[in-house]
Amino acid sequence: MSSNSKLKEVALVFFKLGCFAFGGPAAHIAMMEDEVVTKRKWMTRDHYLDLIGATNLIPGPNSTEMTMHCGHERAGKKGLFVAGISFIFPAVFITGLLAYLYVNYGTLPEVAPFIKGIQPAVLVIIASAILKLGKKALKNWELAIIGILVLAASLLGIHEVVALLIGGLLGGLYFFLKSKTRGKTLSSVAPLLLPFFTSETLTHIGTLKIFLTFLKVGSILYGSGYVLFAYLDAELVATGLLSNAELLDAIGIGQFTPGPVLSTATFIGYQLGGFWGCIAATAGMFLPSFLFVLILNPFIPNMRKSRILGYFLDSVNVAAVAVMLAVLVTMSSATLIDWQSILIAIVSILFVFGPKKISVIWVIIMGAVLGYLGIFLPF
């Protein structure tokens, strides 16, 4: 296949995911696994796990960065940018349109029934990915213990990045000491300098200042996109640029639009500076992720070749699966609270785990339709 054909393929795959990827990072990664590993076999499941583990160690939105890694694997550096932009674009476009309606008319569409139906379907998709990735990650009983410890830590409220790093370090050290022969070790670590911009009270916020504010947040944001809201509260609400109600509306937009939840930046950018504020906030938020992935991707095969880093990556991988499981448990307890959501989850299980596999895209659509129909039922 020619390079242009590969780029076109990458664009179509991730644009489609960007249109239907509801449910947060864990769901996005599950849907990606189905598309690029199970269906198209762009890479092995082992390598996909390595990419997940590495992505969890750098700032930025995990699922968006995974699209970039997958694009790079399929079509090189151009594929990295094509995949990331294709995945982000639907969410940014929809969010920008909703921001325009909100700022000019003060209203948002009623989408709660659709989201109520999508959420149980997403839970089943995440469960399917956990089973497949877990089989590859659990290479021995020691890794299983690390996974259990990280799962417990996550459920007890330990930050997911802290749990991942501790799991990776403990596992890497254990397996390195256990091995009889020392392999290649990392001789030096080049520090990654993160852009940092001094916060200031922005009375009249301009396009450049919007860009720098979101560039700062995008450069230091660790964990899932939901951590973004704590940063935005400190950067914007505390300085009087947004009210709590406006931030909550922006969070709602990020929840029910497909693709990365960080498209919330697009909505807030429009609130602060209109069209160009929207563009500046979006560019500032996502630019660091492109740079981080571009820098990191070439080193992942070398990490696997190094004995000590290979042990570390194995441990981080199983920890990442454990974190996904913790997300599934937490989301299930908050979602499966009535007969409608339980029924949609059961139907989704039949679709995802049944003898005839159904595309996860159709599972999402099915959930949305059943959620909408559920509002008309009297009980």
Steps between C-alpha positions, in 0.01 A plus 500: 500500500638843405575765762209716380262205527620432853448865596149490356429181692630654823288811447182300440550267796566773753242740363243224546622438854490873567132504403398206720756481782287570806576407858842640587861380448447137605216461250695676224799269550267198495341610173843569349621155595206351316572707188880489469590166663202265464362616166793648307797338676720809467699374800507217752303525823831488689623813322165670551541435872849653490355812340233524772762466771729762346213741440401487865845632595482829308273803544195546285176317414579128491252389236586787264869418531421135429345603168825676414709194589274278289517743207880503525511120496291488184625798300804654669528858625237627258268229629555624856366846414224372269370258767505758778330772296240261357408377848484848653317676217143364551500587870649844438250576222197387702623674815570822310150497352345442843715780644364736235140405586571529872667841483247646256177334613577367848361153436633147453321203338342233719718192464463328838294204365763420237784516753302282742486233229858537382660461845399133566612406148836666562547294818473177302747626236751583774450156656573334165826692459607424858457126438706506179773729630509328837576163339811650341607707801478222762814310403566353846364497856724785614346732242155385614586608855617840372174536310295416811694752711458777240129418467458525879695827512290650220173399668622654826550833325874502426567712190524274195840637387646447849364144506642430153845634584525317832380176338749542216793583727435220749445245226799612296728489806371159609544334162839662447629371834346160429671460166832317512670708236485875467395626162546835346425787738416857429821700528341840508161660501453823312252717690196614311460871550135589526390844394400710797337837494449724796134539600368853514169667551361545151253783504480529123590159368637500145542221250871453580430486873226243446747293297771524766259416782383181331851415378612507863214274608553261208869473584455398863170313494543143623242226515157498341337800343276541803799634697479797262212652694707546815762686297240718330340587832834633624591675175166652403239491777737610776612795285145604421510425129227235525222440749448159661177463304678569170770245584235240588328561166836452326552174692156382387595569137818296540302211646244455224704581190699215341879488494739647757346669801771766463291649221353689797786740428333588169177591678676713762718667240187617317356628828814703564589627155251399233611315188872575529492427872350162411782430253771621743374290793471186285849543352654570840335200664594238240835624362709359791354151443617495138851604608520253789391204284732604217791496746403183687388264223845412357626400846230242578663211304831576676323499835379148424852385401653627823461236769431733792272729297323194361422386855381850582278511190349158579410625847358829372294311241330278756452806721331680210256211455433508876421872480257432213333235719473751786336747261256227393406419861450868588298576187286187542400591855394846382330387176319169560245643741167422330343233283545697175878528535530136611293387200717701259813349661361146453415564134849648450656189655312283248628721216863523617554147637252309285594248230464765229714801586338840445708813437533714812374796297163325458497411868533872582219590257281222642553632853411857397179387327389281793578784740279735299216247474520439874361847579167399345453191717271550800701297752 
